[in-house]
PDB file of C-alpha atoms in Angstrom:
ATOM      1  CA  LEU O  32     105.319   9.570-121.419  1.00 78.00           C
ATOM      2  CA  GLY O  33     107.918  12.658-121.938  1.00 87.00           C
ATOM      3  CA  VAL O  34     109.760  12.247-118.374  1.00 94.00           C
ATOM      4  CA  ALA O  35     111.950   9.216-118.042  1.00 96.00           C
ATOM      5  CA  PRO O  36     109.693   5.702-116.798  1.00 97.00           C
ATOM      6  CA  GLY O  37     109.858   4.587-112.801  1.00 98.00           C
ATOM      7  CA  MET O  38     108.882   2.009-113.812  1.00 98.00           C
ATOM      8  CA  ILE O  39     108.776  -0.563-116.799  1.00 98.00           C
ATOM      9  CA  VAL O  40     106.384  -4.338-116.887  1.00 98.00           C
ATOM     10  CA  ILE O  41     107.942  -6.666-120.247  1.00 98.00           C
ATOM     11  CA  LYS O  42     105.894  -9.351-121.317  1.00 97.00           C
ATOM     12  CA  ASN O  43     107.335 -11.691-123.906  1.00 96.00           C
ATOM     13  CA  LEU O  44     103.648 -12.366-125.590  1.00 96.00           C
ATOM     14  CA  GLY O  45     104.088 -16.053-127.915  1.00 92.00           C
ATOM     15  CA  VAL O  46     106.742 -17.748-125.487  1.00 92.00           C
ATOM     16  CA  THR O  47     106.094 -18.622-121.382  1.00 91.00           C
ATOM     17  CA  ASP O  48     108.665 -16.386-120.273  1.00 93.00           C
ATOM     18  CA  ALA O  49     108.750 -14.717-116.813  1.00 95.00           C
ATOM     19  CA  TRP O  50     107.323 -10.904-116.521  1.00 97.00           C
ATOM     20  CA  ALA O  51     110.715  -8.677-116.671  1.00 98.00           C
ATOM     21  CA  VAL O  52     110.648  -5.843-114.201  1.00 98.00           C
ATOM     22  CA  TYR O  53     113.034  -2.810-114.151  1.00 98.00           C
ATOM     23  CA  HIS O  54     112.609   0.148-111.380  1.00 98.00           C
ATOM     24  CA  SER O  55     114.080   4.037-111.163  1.00 97.00           C
ATOM     25  CA  GLY O  56     114.458   2.297-106.246  1.00 96.00           C
ATOM     26  CA  ASN O  57     115.563  -1.624-106.867  1.00 95.00           C
ATOM     27  CA  THR O  58     119.093  -0.911-105.141  1.00 92.00           C
ATOM     28  CA  THR O  59     121.697   1.671-106.233  1.00 93.00           C
ATOM     29  CA  ALA O  60     121.992   1.581-110.070  1.00 96.00           C
ATOM     30  CA  PRO O  61     118.115   0.189-110.687  1.00 97.00           C
ATOM     31  CA  GLU O  62     119.485  -0.187-115.018  1.00 97.00           C
ATOM     32  CA  THR O  63     122.026  -3.083-114.083  1.00 97.00           C
ATOM     33  CA  ASP O  64     119.143  -4.987-111.828  1.00 97.00           C
ATOM     34  CA  TYR O  65     115.978  -6.585-112.326  1.00 97.00           C
ATOM     35  CA  LEU O  66     113.016  -7.924-111.071  1.00 97.00           C
ATOM     36  CA  VAL O  67     110.206 -11.134-112.163  1.00 96.00           C
ATOM     37  CA  LEU O  68     106.796 -10.082-111.486  1.00 96.00           C
ATOM     38  CA  ASN O  69     105.747 -13.183-111.513  1.00 95.00           C
ATOM     39  CA  THR O  70     107.697 -14.768-108.742  1.00 94.00           C
ATOM     40  CA  THR O  71     109.058 -13.761-105.669  1.00 94.00           C
ATOM     41  CA  ALA O  72     112.932 -13.330-106.550  1.00 94.00           C
ATOM     42  CA  ALA O  73     115.063 -11.380-104.627  1.00 93.00           C
ATOM     43  CA  THR O  74     116.280  -8.613-107.541  1.00 95.00           C
ATOM     44  CA  VAL O  75     119.428  -9.758-109.841  1.00 95.00           C
ATOM     45  CA  ASP O  76     121.852  -8.521-111.846  1.00 96.00           C
ATOM     46  CA  ASP O  77     121.326  -8.913-115.287  1.00 96.00           C
ATOM     47  CA  ALA O  78     123.273  -6.725-118.146  1.00 96.00           C
ATOM     48  CA  THR O  79     121.153  -8.497-120.849  1.00 97.00           C
ATOM     49  CA  MET O  80     117.894  -7.180-119.142  1.00 97.00           C
ATOM     50  CA  TRP O  81     118.505  -3.850-119.223  1.00 98.00           C
ATOM     51  CA  ASN O  82     121.859  -2.824-121.363  1.00 96.00           C
ATOM     52  CA  ASP O  83     123.209  -1.369-117.809  1.00 97.00           C
ATOM     53  CA  THR O  84     121.765   1.615-118.971  1.00 97.00           C
ATOM     54  CA  THR O  85     119.295   3.932-117.862  1.00 97.00           C
ATOM     55  CA  PRO O  86     115.880   5.287-119.644  1.00 97.00           C
ATOM     56  CA  SER O  87     115.657   8.116-120.611  1.00 96.00           C
ATOM     57  CA  SER O  88     112.889  10.783-121.822  1.00 95.00           C
ATOM     58  CA  THR O  89     111.971   8.704-124.785  1.00 95.00           C
ATOM     59  CA  VAL O  90     113.409   5.278-125.206  1.00 96.00           C
ATOM     60  CA  PHE O  91     113.879   2.472-122.795  1.00 97.00           C
ATOM     61  CA  SER O  92     116.517  -0.199-122.955  1.00 97.00           C
ATOM     62  CA  ILE O  93     116.665  -3.238-123.637  1.00 96.00           C
ATOM     63  CA  GLY O  94     119.867  -5.669-123.460  1.00 95.00           C
ATOM     64  CA  SER O  95     119.716  -9.684-125.260  1.00 95.00           C
ATOM     65  CA  ASN O  96     118.024 -11.360-122.800  1.00 96.00           C
ATOM     66  CA  HIS O  97     114.681 -13.359-124.092  1.00 95.00           C
ATOM     67  CA  GLN O  98     112.351 -11.994-120.968  1.00 96.00           C
ATOM     68  CA  VAL O  99     112.996  -8.881-122.941  1.00 97.00           C
ATOM     69  CA  ASN O 100     114.144  -9.041-126.790  1.00 95.00           C
ATOM     70  CA  ALA O 101     114.688 -12.550-128.919  1.00 94.00           C
ATOM     71  CA  SER O 102     114.652 -11.694-133.459  1.00 93.00           C
ATOM     72  CA  SER O 103     111.127 -12.381-134.081  1.00 93.00           C
ATOM     73  CA  GLU O 104     108.718 -12.200-131.217  1.00 95.00           C
ATOM     74  CA  ASN O 105     106.782 -10.051-129.884  1.00 96.00           C
ATOM     75  CA  TYR O 106     106.611  -7.952-126.590  1.00 97.00           C
ATOM     76  CA  VAL O 107     104.585  -5.887-124.211  1.00 98.00           C
ATOM     77  CA  ALA O 108     106.091  -2.736-122.218  1.00 97.00           C
ATOM     78  CA  TYR O 109     103.785  -0.894-120.154  1.00 97.00           C
ATOM     79  CA  CYS O 110     105.954   2.057-118.591  1.00 97.00           C
ATOM     80  CA  PHE O 111     104.973   4.463-115.582  1.00 97.00           C
ATOM     81  CA  ALA O 112     106.373   7.093-114.711  1.00 97.00           C
ATOM     82  CA  PRO O 113     106.322   9.824-111.527  1.00 96.00           C
ATOM     83  CA  SER O 114     102.727  11.815-112.425  1.00 95.00           C
ATOM     84  CA  GLN O 115     100.194  13.296-110.500  1.00 92.00           C
ATOM     85  CA  PHE O 116      98.444  10.857-110.170  1.00 95.00           C
ATOM     86  CA  ILE O 117     101.342   8.577-109.635  1.00 97.00           C
ATOM     87  CA  SER O 118     104.241   7.722-107.257  1.00 97.00           C
ATOM     88  CA  ILE O 119     107.001   5.724-107.723  1.00 97.00           C
ATOM     89  CA  GLY O 120     109.932   5.247-104.765  1.00 95.00           C
ATOM     90  CA  SER O 121     111.223   3.033-103.065  1.00 93.00           C
ATOM     91  CA  TYR O 122     111.365   2.738 -99.226  1.00 90.00           C
ATOM     92  CA  SER O 123     114.041   0.991 -95.664  1.00 84.00           C
ATOM     93  CA  ASN O 124     111.790  -0.096 -93.676  1.00 69.00           C
ATOM     94  CA  GLY O 125     113.159   0.046 -90.074  1.00 66.00           C
ATOM     95  CA  SER O 126     110.447  -1.711 -87.583  1.00 59.00           C
ATOM     96  CA  GLY O 127     107.796  -3.209 -89.310  1.00 62.00           C
ATOM     97  CA  THR O 128     105.015  -0.146 -88.886  1.00 66.00           C
ATOM     98  CA  ALA O 129     106.637   2.730 -91.097  1.00 80.00           C
ATOM     99  CA  PHE O 130     104.601   4.887 -92.449  1.00 88.00           C
ATOM    100  CA  VAL O 131     105.639   4.584 -96.919  1.00 91.00           C
ATOM    101  CA  PRO O 132     104.617   7.980 -97.854  1.00 92.00           C
ATOM    102  CA  THR O 133     103.372   8.106-101.379  1.00 94.00           C
ATOM    103  CA  LEU O 134     104.690  11.526-103.167  1.00 94.00           C
ATOM    104  CA  ASN O 135     103.672  12.816-106.883  1.00 94.00           C
ATOM    105  CA  SER O 136     106.138  14.769-109.054  1.00 93.00           C
ATOM    106  CA  LEU O 137     104.737  17.804-107.611  1.00 90.00           C
ATOM    107  CA  GLY O 138     105.833  16.564-103.888  1.00 92.00           C
ATOM    108  CA  ILE O 139     102.672  16.738-103.313  1.00 92.00           C
ATOM    109  CA  PRO O 140     100.630  13.216-101.375  1.00 93.00           C
ATOM    110  CA  ILE O 141      98.943  11.444-103.172  1.00 94.00           C
ATOM    111  CA  GLN O 142      95.910   9.290-101.368  1.00 91.00           C
ATOM    112  CA  PRO O 143      96.325   6.037-103.036  1.00 94.00           C
ATOM    113  CA  VAL O 144      93.502   4.133-104.232  1.00 94.00           C
ATOM    114  CA  PHE O 145      96.433   0.987-105.817  1.00 96.00           C
ATOM    115  CA  PHE O 146      99.859  -0.177-104.094  1.00 96.00           C
ATOM    116  CA  LEU O 147     102.440  -2.751-105.228  1.00 97.00           C
ATOM    117  CA  ALA O 148     104.967  -3.496-103.730  1.00 95.00           C
ATOM    118  CA  LYS O 149     107.877  -6.108-103.305  1.00 94.00           C
ATOM    119  CA  THR O 150     110.872  -6.029-101.870  1.00 92.00           C
ATOM    120  CA  TYR O 151     114.086  -6.326-103.397  1.00 91.00           C
ATOM    121  CA  SER O 152     116.793  -6.512-100.634  1.00 85.00           C
ATOM    122  CA  ALA O 153     117.295 -10.441 -99.929  1.00 77.00           C
ATOM    123  CA  GLY O 154     115.372 -13.428 -99.682  1.00 75.00           C
ATOM    124  CA  THR O 155     111.992 -14.259-101.612  1.00 85.00           C
ATOM    125  CA  SER O 156     109.311 -11.844-101.051  1.00 90.00           C
ATOM    126  CA  ASN O 157     105.644 -11.993-102.845  1.00 92.00           C
ATOM    127  CA  TRP O 158     105.502  -8.783-104.231  1.00 95.00           C
ATOM    128  CA  ILE O 159     101.447  -7.086-102.827  1.00 94.00           C
ATOM    129  CA  ILE O 160      99.241  -5.183-104.358  1.00 95.00           C
ATOM    130  CA  LEU O 161      95.905  -3.268-102.155  1.00 93.00           C
ATOM    131  CA  ASP O 162      93.176  -0.931-103.173  1.00 92.00           C
ATOM    132  CA  ASN O 163      90.286   0.787-101.623  1.00 89.00           C
ATOM    133  CA  LYS O 164      87.938  -0.598-103.589  1.00 87.00           C
ATOM    134  CA  ARG O 165      87.526  -4.712-102.407  1.00 86.00           C
ATOM    135  CA  GLU O 166      87.145  -3.703 -98.913  1.00 81.00           C
ATOM    136  CA  GLY O 167      87.490  -0.020 -98.666  1.00 73.00           C
ATOM    137  CA  TYR O 168      88.364   0.897 -94.235  1.00 75.00           C
ATOM    138  CA  ASN O 169      91.231   0.091 -93.014  1.00 84.00           C
ATOM    139  CA  VAL O 170      92.131  -2.049 -91.404  1.00 81.00           C
ATOM    140  CA  ASP O 171      90.583  -4.865 -93.769  1.00 75.00           C
ATOM    141  CA  ASN O 172      92.820  -4.010 -96.928  1.00 84.00           C
ATOM    142  CA  ASP O 173      93.696  -7.920 -97.753  1.00 87.00           C
ATOM    143  CA  PRO O 174      96.985  -8.600 -99.988  1.00 90.00           C
ATOM    144  CA  LEU O 175      97.144 -10.045-103.465  1.00 93.00           C
ATOM    145  CA  TYR O 176      99.723 -11.425-104.732  1.00 94.00           C
ATOM    146  CA  PRO O 177      99.852 -11.196-108.590  1.00 93.00           C
ATOM    147  CA  ASN O 178     102.390 -13.504-108.145  1.00 94.00           C
ATOM    148  CA  ALA O 179     101.198 -16.171-107.314  1.00 92.00           C
ATOM    149  CA  THR O 180      97.456 -17.995-108.446  1.00 90.00           C
ATOM    150  CA  THR O 181      96.373 -17.882-104.023  1.00 90.00           C
ATOM    151  CA  VAL O 182      92.950 -16.266-103.312  1.00 90.00           C
ATOM    152  CA  GLU O 183      93.122 -12.785-101.632  1.00 88.00           C
ATOM    153  CA  ALA O 184      94.892 -13.169 -98.591  1.00 87.00           C
ATOM    154  CA  THR O 185      93.210 -12.166 -95.061  1.00 85.00           C
ATOM    155  CA  THR O 186      95.631 -10.581 -93.951  1.00 83.00           C
ATOM    156  CA  ASP O 187      95.353  -6.933 -91.807  1.00 82.00           C
ATOM    157  CA  LEU O 188      99.113  -5.919 -93.818  1.00 84.00           C
ATOM    158  CA  ALA O 189      98.666  -2.196 -93.910  1.00 89.00           C
ATOM    159  CA  ASP O 190      96.439   0.796 -93.861  1.00 91.00           C
ATOM    160  CA  ILE O 191      95.906   2.656 -96.420  1.00 92.00           C
ATOM    161  CA  VAL O 192      96.113   6.475 -95.684  1.00 90.00           C
ATOM    162  CA  THR O 193      96.415   9.878 -95.960  1.00 87.00           C
ATOM    163  CA  GLY O 194      99.574  10.860 -97.790  1.00 91.00           C
ATOM    164  CA  GLY O 195     100.597   7.041 -98.078  1.00 93.00           C
ATOM    165  CA  ILE O 196     100.853   3.482 -97.072  1.00 92.00           C
ATOM    166  CA  LYS O 197     101.213   2.380 -92.946  1.00 91.00           C
ATOM    167  CA  ALA O 198     102.041  -1.034 -92.701  1.00 89.00           C
ATOM    168  CA  ARG O 199     100.879  -3.021 -89.345  1.00 85.00           C
ATOM    169  CA  ALA O 200     103.436  -5.810 -89.384  1.00 80.00           C
ATOM    170  CA  ASN O 201     106.664  -7.093 -90.046  1.00 81.00           C
ATOM    171  CA  GLY O 202     106.485  -9.048 -92.737  1.00 79.00           C
ATOM    172  CA  ASP O 203     106.053  -8.212 -96.543  1.00 82.00           C
ATOM    173  CA  PRO O 204     107.207  -5.563 -97.942  1.00 88.00           C
ATOM    174  CA  PHE O 205     107.641  -4.731 -94.712  1.00 85.00           C
ATOM    175  CA  TYR O 206     110.192  -5.910 -93.169  1.00 82.00           C
ATOM    176  CA  THR O 207     113.297  -4.048 -90.595  1.00 78.00           C
ATOM    177  CA  THR O 208     116.228  -5.299 -92.148  1.00 81.00           C
ATOM    178  CA  ARG O 209     114.787  -4.856 -95.783  1.00 86.00           C
ATOM    179  CA  SER O 210     113.976  -2.334 -98.644  1.00 89.00           C
ATOM    180  CA  SER O 211     111.561  -2.284-100.927  1.00 92.00           C
ATOM    181  CA  ILE O 212     110.187  -0.414-104.117  1.00 95.00           C
ATOM    182  CA  TYR O 213     107.011   0.789-104.668  1.00 96.00           C
ATOM    183  CA  MET O 214     104.525   1.897-106.849  1.00 98.00           C
ATOM    184  CA  ALA O 215     101.038   4.065-105.843  1.00 97.00           C
ATOM    185  CA  ILE O 216      98.009   5.422-108.477  1.00 97.00           C
ATOM    186  CA  GLY O 217      96.189   7.984-106.282  1.00 94.00           C
ATOM    187  CA  THR O 218      94.602  11.197-105.556  1.00 91.00           C
ATOM    188  CA  PRO O 219      96.933  14.162-104.849  1.00 92.00           C
ATOM    189  CA  ILE O 220      95.315  15.083-101.048  1.00 87.00           C
ATOM    190  CA  ILE O 221      95.973  19.346-102.948  1.00 81.00           C
ATOM    191  CA  ASP O 222      95.154  19.947-106.342  1.00 72.00           C
ATOM    192  CA  VAL O 223      97.325  22.316-108.045  1.00 69.00           C
ATOM    193  CA  ASP O 224      95.694  25.365-107.007  1.00 73.00           C
ATOM    194  CA  GLY O 225      95.821  24.235-103.609  1.00 72.00           C
ATOM    195  CA  ARG O 226      92.919  22.763-102.428  1.00 71.00           C
ATOM    196  CA  ILE O 227      92.457  19.901-100.227  1.00 69.00           C
ATOM    197  CA  ILE O 228      90.596  17.078-102.343  1.00 70.00           C
ATOM    198  CA  ALA O 229      91.206  13.759-100.577  1.00 59.00           C
ATOM    199  CA  GLY O 230      91.967  12.163 -96.807  1.00 54.00           C
ATOM    200  CA  ARG O 231      91.211   8.899 -95.453  1.00 52.00           C
TER     201      ARG O 231
END
């Protein structure tokens, strides 16, 4: 990647292990904690997952946990880093209707086309996916839940707006008293030459 990944998702290909997730916004010491993509569980502190080591621009570390490292078993790792088109971060949602800015690695807001988020700090919370392709307009952005096998929800959860996500209610992943992580993929609203190229 050339820079340290902000999010890593690992899956054992041969057994029914869960999807392990590293996220740079997951607590103040993300290298000590992990999330699970296919459950609603809050973050877990476990040194056997990432070996309590922060990823670098060339490697990420794994411990002895079977979900990420077992002898003679095959794994796939998806690594995402902040870039011109990817925003990775965390937020605390004070009101339940907060605006979540999605800034790219250059500090320029991106217009999200894909938004993945999870409340990590307490209790159980769904992972959610919003995108601009299924309905493609506000307010009807139906969430998908990657941790569940259910159909898409019909809740008007959030608006996809210029430079971020605007929560419409207190709930997954916009709880008023909890912290969340996200990854957004999209188009910068201003290109590297200063031209305005997106807006909604």
